[in-house]
């Protein structure tokens, strides 16, 4: 008798574990919050899939032997981990593809999905600052902490009047699929919701760097305020790593977050 296809581990994150199984992607949420996110993600994807210029997952969410899982057909392409081997001309082509995707997503009517806010409110940002004061800042140098407090103060003064649109919410390299130098798909919409479009650009910059994101932004007209917010959001990512690492007793994640402020 033929053997059953084996599941191959392809990724493990803070919220879920992903496997490839017989041409499909199987995701297992790590906690109840991740389960709720999967249900919300499936509903959002059903609404936006026909309106986007590249394939996105067609999620099937169900329970298998008591385990909550999601399944979708594997999308062509491999995760974009870096820009190695891409000359400037090829980078411009890829940047244009990413800009077209973000323009399509960010211009969708806000009521096209029943989206929860992907961006935090001022009270939540104040809560993050309080957590950082208690947990992250004691691990950083005094000069770095002074600069971070100033960044938080400047952002909090304006964060109740930010632009809102439908954003991906985790537009990092691992969720961008590329085939032969072209954008072939986008995955993991668990963070999709209403938020500041600058957040998606900040996620992209965190993985691929500012020079490449400038190629993407050449297709937009960001003002100084939008660029400042991108810098603020990007700054918070290693802080979140520190908080996660401390909470989950993950010293490698803590070290990576602290190291980001040592450069």
GROMACS .gro file of C-alpha atoms in nm:
model
  263
    1UNK     CA    1   0.000   0.000   0.000
    2UNK     CA    2   0.127   0.351  -0.078
    3UNK     CA    3   0.245   0.542   0.227
    4UNK     CA    4   0.072   0.854   0.349
    5UNK     CA    5   0.247   1.179   0.244
    6UNK     CA    6   0.468   1.321   0.516
    7UNK     CA    7   0.420   1.670   0.656
    8UNK     CA    8   0.731   1.886   0.615
    9UNK     CA    9   0.792   2.167   0.863
   10UNK     CA   10   0.833   2.496   0.675
   11UNK     CA   11   0.801   2.756   0.948
   12UNK     CA   12   0.741   2.818   1.316
   13UNK     CA   13   0.641   3.156   1.455
   14UNK     CA   14   0.505   3.310   1.769
   15UNK     CA   15   0.144   3.234   1.670
   16UNK     CA   16   0.149   2.919   1.457
   17UNK     CA   17   0.347   2.632   1.308
   18UNK     CA   18   0.330   2.569   0.931
   19UNK     CA   19   0.380   2.246   0.738
   20UNK     CA   20   0.365   2.151   0.371
   21UNK     CA   21   0.151   1.843   0.317
   22UNK     CA   22   0.080   1.698  -0.027
   23UNK     CA   23   0.082   2.032  -0.209
   24UNK     CA   24  -0.108   2.214   0.065
   25UNK     CA   25  -0.002   2.437   0.352
   26UNK     CA   26  -0.118   2.329   0.698
   27UNK     CA   27  -0.105   2.579   0.984
   28UNK     CA   28  -0.153   2.488   1.349
   29UNK     CA   29  -0.223   2.783   1.581
   30UNK     CA   30  -0.030   2.785   1.906
   31UNK     CA   31  -0.300   2.945   2.126
   32UNK     CA   32  -0.666   3.047   2.136
   33UNK     CA   33  -0.592   3.397   2.013
   34UNK     CA   34  -0.422   3.253   1.706
   35UNK     CA   35  -0.729   3.036   1.643
   36UNK     CA   36  -0.953   3.343   1.643
   37UNK     CA   37  -0.710   3.516   1.410
   38UNK     CA   38  -0.732   3.227   1.163
   39UNK     CA   39  -1.111   3.248   1.149
   40UNK     CA   40  -1.094   3.624   1.096
   41UNK     CA   41  -0.818   3.584   0.836
   42UNK     CA   42  -1.023   3.332   0.636
   43UNK     CA   43  -1.319   3.571   0.624
   44UNK     CA   44  -1.102   3.866   0.521
   45UNK     CA   45  -0.934   3.665   0.245
   46UNK     CA   46  -1.266   3.557   0.099
   47UNK     CA   47  -1.355   3.925   0.058
   48UNK     CA   48  -1.027   4.063  -0.076
   49UNK     CA   49  -0.900   3.772  -0.289
   50UNK     CA   50  -1.085   3.871  -0.610
   51UNK     CA   51  -0.966   4.233  -0.577
   52UNK     CA   52  -0.590   4.178  -0.543
   53UNK     CA   53  -0.339   4.152  -0.832
   54UNK     CA   54  -0.159   3.836  -0.710
   55UNK     CA   55  -0.275   3.509  -0.552
   56UNK     CA   56  -0.345   3.497  -0.179
   57UNK     CA   57  -0.447   3.189   0.026
   58UNK     CA   58  -0.793   3.039   0.000
   59UNK     CA   59  -0.815   2.928   0.362
   60UNK     CA   60  -1.017   2.632   0.480
   61UNK     CA   61  -1.045   2.637   0.859
   62UNK     CA   62  -1.157   2.326   1.046
   63UNK     CA   63  -1.080   2.084   1.330
   64UNK     CA   64  -0.893   1.760   1.266
   65UNK     CA   65  -0.883   1.513   1.556
   66UNK     CA   66  -0.960   1.798   1.793
   67UNK     CA   67  -0.682   2.020   1.657
   68UNK     CA   68  -0.785   2.353   1.505
   69UNK     CA   69  -0.606   2.393   1.168
   70UNK     CA   70  -0.613   2.587   0.844
   71UNK     CA   71  -0.539   2.449   0.500
   72UNK     CA   72  -0.478   2.611   0.164
   73UNK     CA   73  -0.322   2.514  -0.166
   74UNK     CA   74   0.044   2.605  -0.193
   75UNK     CA   75   0.097   2.925  -0.392
   76UNK     CA   76   0.370   2.937  -0.656
   77UNK     CA   77   0.696   3.092  -0.540
   78UNK     CA   78   0.935   3.100  -0.247
   79UNK     CA   79   0.946   3.342   0.047
   80UNK     CA   80   1.158   3.646  -0.025
   81UNK     CA   81   1.428   3.631   0.243
   82UNK     CA   82   1.665   3.896   0.106
   83UNK     CA   83   1.772   4.069  -0.215
   84UNK     CA   84   2.075   3.850  -0.284
   85UNK     CA   85   2.135   3.812  -0.658
   86UNK     CA   86   1.887   4.084  -0.756
   87UNK     CA   87   2.055   4.366  -0.946
   88UNK     CA   88   1.910   4.713  -0.928
   89UNK     CA   89   1.698   4.666  -1.242
   90UNK     CA   90   1.543   4.348  -1.104
   91UNK     CA   91   1.489   4.520  -0.768
   92UNK     CA   92   1.297   4.799  -0.942
   93UNK     CA   93   1.073   4.542  -1.114
   94UNK     CA   94   1.001   4.366  -0.785
   95UNK     CA   95   0.945   4.699  -0.611
   96UNK     CA   96   0.686   4.791  -0.875
   97UNK     CA   97   0.508   4.459  -0.815
   98UNK     CA   98   0.498   4.519  -0.439
   99UNK     CA   99   0.377   4.876  -0.489
  100UNK     CA  100   0.094   4.753  -0.712
  101UNK     CA  101  -0.012   4.502  -0.446
  102UNK     CA  102  -0.005   4.758  -0.164
  103UNK     CA  103  -0.192   5.015  -0.374
  104UNK     CA  104  -0.465   4.760  -0.445
  105UNK     CA  105  -0.492   4.652  -0.081
  106UNK     CA  106  -0.474   4.999   0.071
  107UNK     CA  107  -0.735   5.137  -0.168
  108UNK     CA  108  -1.001   4.874  -0.093
  109UNK     CA  109  -1.315   5.013   0.070
  110UNK     CA  110  -1.279   4.990   0.447
  111UNK     CA  111  -1.617   4.817   0.471
  112UNK     CA  112  -1.518   4.551   0.215
  113UNK     CA  113  -1.430   4.322   0.508
  114UNK     CA  114  -1.542   4.305   0.867
  115UNK     CA  115  -1.196   4.410   0.977
  116UNK     CA  116  -1.083   4.472   1.329
  117UNK     CA  117  -0.830   4.748   1.387
  118UNK     CA  118  -0.480   4.628   1.298
  119UNK     CA  119  -0.323   4.940   1.443
  120UNK     CA  120  -0.323   5.013   1.813
  121UNK     CA  121  -0.508   5.300   1.981
  122UNK     CA  122  -0.331   5.564   2.188
  123UNK     CA  123  -0.416   5.373   2.507
  124UNK     CA  124  -0.258   5.059   2.362
  125UNK     CA  125   0.054   5.250   2.256
  126UNK     CA  126   0.074   5.393   2.608
  127UNK     CA  127   0.039   5.039   2.738
  128UNK     CA  128   0.325   4.926   2.516
  129UNK     CA  129   0.539   5.211   2.646
  130UNK     CA  130   0.460   5.108   3.005
  131UNK     CA  131   0.564   4.749   2.927
  132UNK     CA  132   0.885   4.872   2.770
  133UNK     CA  133   0.960   5.087   3.073
  134UNK     CA  134   0.919   4.786   3.300
  135UNK     CA  135   1.077   4.511   3.088
  136UNK     CA  136   1.270   4.627   2.782
  137UNK     CA  137   1.426   4.961   2.877
  138UNK     CA  138   1.625   4.821   3.173
  139UNK     CA  139   1.809   4.601   2.919
  140UNK     CA  140   1.911   4.895   2.698
  141UNK     CA  141   2.163   5.174   2.739
  142UNK     CA  142   2.046   5.503   2.898
  143UNK     CA  143   2.113   5.699   2.577
  144UNK     CA  144   1.903   5.455   2.373
  145UNK     CA  145   1.620   5.469   2.628
  146UNK     CA  146   1.618   5.850   2.621
  147UNK     CA  147   1.588   5.846   2.242
  148UNK     CA  148   1.312   5.583   2.253
  149UNK     CA  149   1.108   5.782   2.504
  150UNK     CA  150   1.132   6.086   2.275
  151UNK     CA  151   1.012   5.878   1.977
  152UNK     CA  152   0.716   5.749   2.177
  153UNK     CA  153   0.628   6.099   2.297
  154UNK     CA  154   0.633   6.242   1.944
  155UNK     CA  155   0.421   5.956   1.808
  156UNK     CA  156   0.167   5.961   2.091
  157UNK     CA  157   0.102   6.329   2.025
  158UNK     CA  158  -0.043   6.244   1.683
  159UNK     CA  159  -0.152   5.880   1.691
  160UNK     CA  160  -0.524   5.950   1.736
  161UNK     CA  161  -0.544   6.114   1.392
  162UNK     CA  162  -0.364   5.860   1.172
  163UNK     CA  163  -0.480   5.763   0.821
  164UNK     CA  164  -0.679   5.439   0.814
  165UNK     CA  165  -0.707   5.180   0.540
  166UNK     CA  166  -0.702   4.804   0.504
  167UNK     CA  167  -0.345   4.687   0.569
  168UNK     CA  168  -0.174   4.349   0.561
  169UNK     CA  169  -0.036   4.398   0.911
  170UNK     CA  170   0.271   4.171   0.872
  171UNK     CA  171   0.415   4.260   0.532
  172UNK     CA  172   0.752   4.105   0.608
  173UNK     CA  173   0.982   3.903   0.388
  174UNK     CA  174   0.853   3.563   0.496
  175UNK     CA  175   0.502   3.647   0.375
  176UNK     CA  176   0.605   3.770   0.029
  177UNK     CA  177   0.637   3.500  -0.237
  178UNK     CA  178   0.857   3.548  -0.543
  179UNK     CA  179   0.898   3.341  -0.858
  180UNK     CA  180   1.174   3.428  -1.107
  181UNK     CA  181   1.211   3.774  -0.959
  182UNK     CA  182   0.843   3.866  -0.970
  183UNK     CA  183   0.586   3.884  -0.694
  184UNK     CA  184   0.384   3.561  -0.720
  185UNK     CA  185   0.174   3.573  -0.403
  186UNK     CA  186   0.127   3.709  -0.052
  187UNK     CA  187   0.045   3.491   0.249
  188UNK     CA  188  -0.041   3.516   0.620
  189UNK     CA  189  -0.312   3.779   0.651
  190UNK     CA  190  -0.363   3.708   1.021
  191UNK     CA  191  -0.274   4.070   1.100
  192UNK     CA  192  -0.498   4.214   0.829
  193UNK     CA  193  -0.726   4.491   0.948
  194UNK     CA  194  -0.773   4.866   0.962
  195UNK     CA  195  -0.455   5.057   1.025
  196UNK     CA  196  -0.195   5.307   0.914
  197UNK     CA  197  -0.057   5.220   0.567
  198UNK     CA  198   0.287   5.327   0.692
  199UNK     CA  199   0.289   5.011   0.904
  200UNK     CA  200   0.311   4.786   0.596
  201UNK     CA  201   0.603   4.987   0.460
  202UNK     CA  202   0.776   4.968   0.798
  203UNK     CA  203   0.744   4.588   0.797
  204UNK     CA  204   0.892   4.576   0.448
  205UNK     CA  205   1.181   4.804   0.548
  206UNK     CA  206   1.258   4.590   0.852
  207UNK     CA  207   1.325   4.293   0.626
  208UNK     CA  208   1.467   4.444   0.309
  209UNK     CA  209   1.612   4.778   0.417
  210UNK     CA  210   1.538   5.142   0.346
  211UNK     CA  211   1.705   5.165   0.000
  212UNK     CA  212   1.474   4.896  -0.141
  213UNK     CA  213   1.166   5.041   0.026
  214UNK     CA  214   1.256   5.376  -0.132
  215UNK     CA  215   1.214   5.199  -0.470
  216UNK     CA  216   0.865   5.090  -0.359
  217UNK     CA  217   0.780   5.435  -0.225
  218UNK     CA  218   0.877   5.589  -0.559
  219UNK     CA  219   0.532   5.468  -0.674
  220UNK     CA  220   0.364   5.663  -0.391
  221UNK     CA  221   0.395   6.015  -0.253
  222UNK     CA  222   0.471   5.971   0.118
  223UNK     CA  223   0.510   6.291   0.318
  224UNK     CA  224   0.758   6.348   0.599
  225UNK     CA  225   0.500   6.251   0.861
  226UNK     CA  226   0.440   5.913   0.694
  227UNK     CA  227   0.814   5.845   0.679
  228UNK     CA  228   0.848   5.941   1.047
  229UNK     CA  229   0.571   5.695   1.138
  230UNK     CA  230   0.743   5.423   0.935
  231UNK     CA  231   1.056   5.482   1.139
  232UNK     CA  232   0.863   5.469   1.464
  233UNK     CA  233   0.684   5.144   1.378
  234UNK     CA  234   1.010   4.985   1.266
  235UNK     CA  235   1.169   5.086   1.596
  236UNK     CA  236   0.896   4.903   1.790
  237UNK     CA  237   0.959   4.566   1.625
  238UNK     CA  238   1.274   4.478   1.826
  239UNK     CA  239   1.104   4.610   2.141
  240UNK     CA  240   0.822   4.362   2.079
  241UNK     CA  241   1.084   4.090   2.034
  242UNK     CA  242   1.233   4.175   2.373
  243UNK     CA  243   0.893   4.168   2.543
  244UNK     CA  244   0.801   3.838   2.376
  245UNK     CA  245   1.136   3.683   2.462
  246UNK     CA  246   1.117   3.781   2.828
  247UNK     CA  247   0.757   3.662   2.862
  248UNK     CA  248   0.829   3.329   2.694
  249UNK     CA  249   1.176   3.273   2.841
  250UNK     CA  250   1.336   3.289   2.498
  251UNK     CA  251   1.683   3.441   2.552
  252UNK     CA  252   1.778   3.430   2.183
  253UNK     CA  253   1.482   3.651   2.090
  254UNK     CA  254   1.569   3.887   2.376
  255UNK     CA  255   1.932   3.910   2.260
  256UNK     CA  256   1.824   3.977   1.901
  257UNK     CA  257   1.596   4.258   2.014
  258UNK     CA  258   1.863   4.417   2.234
  259UNK     CA  259   2.125   4.381   1.960
  260UNK     CA  260   1.904   4.579   1.720
  261UNK     CA  261   1.960   4.887   1.939
  262UNK     CA  262   2.333   4.830   1.979
  263UNK     CA  263   2.421   4.889   1.613
   0.00000   0.00000   0.00000
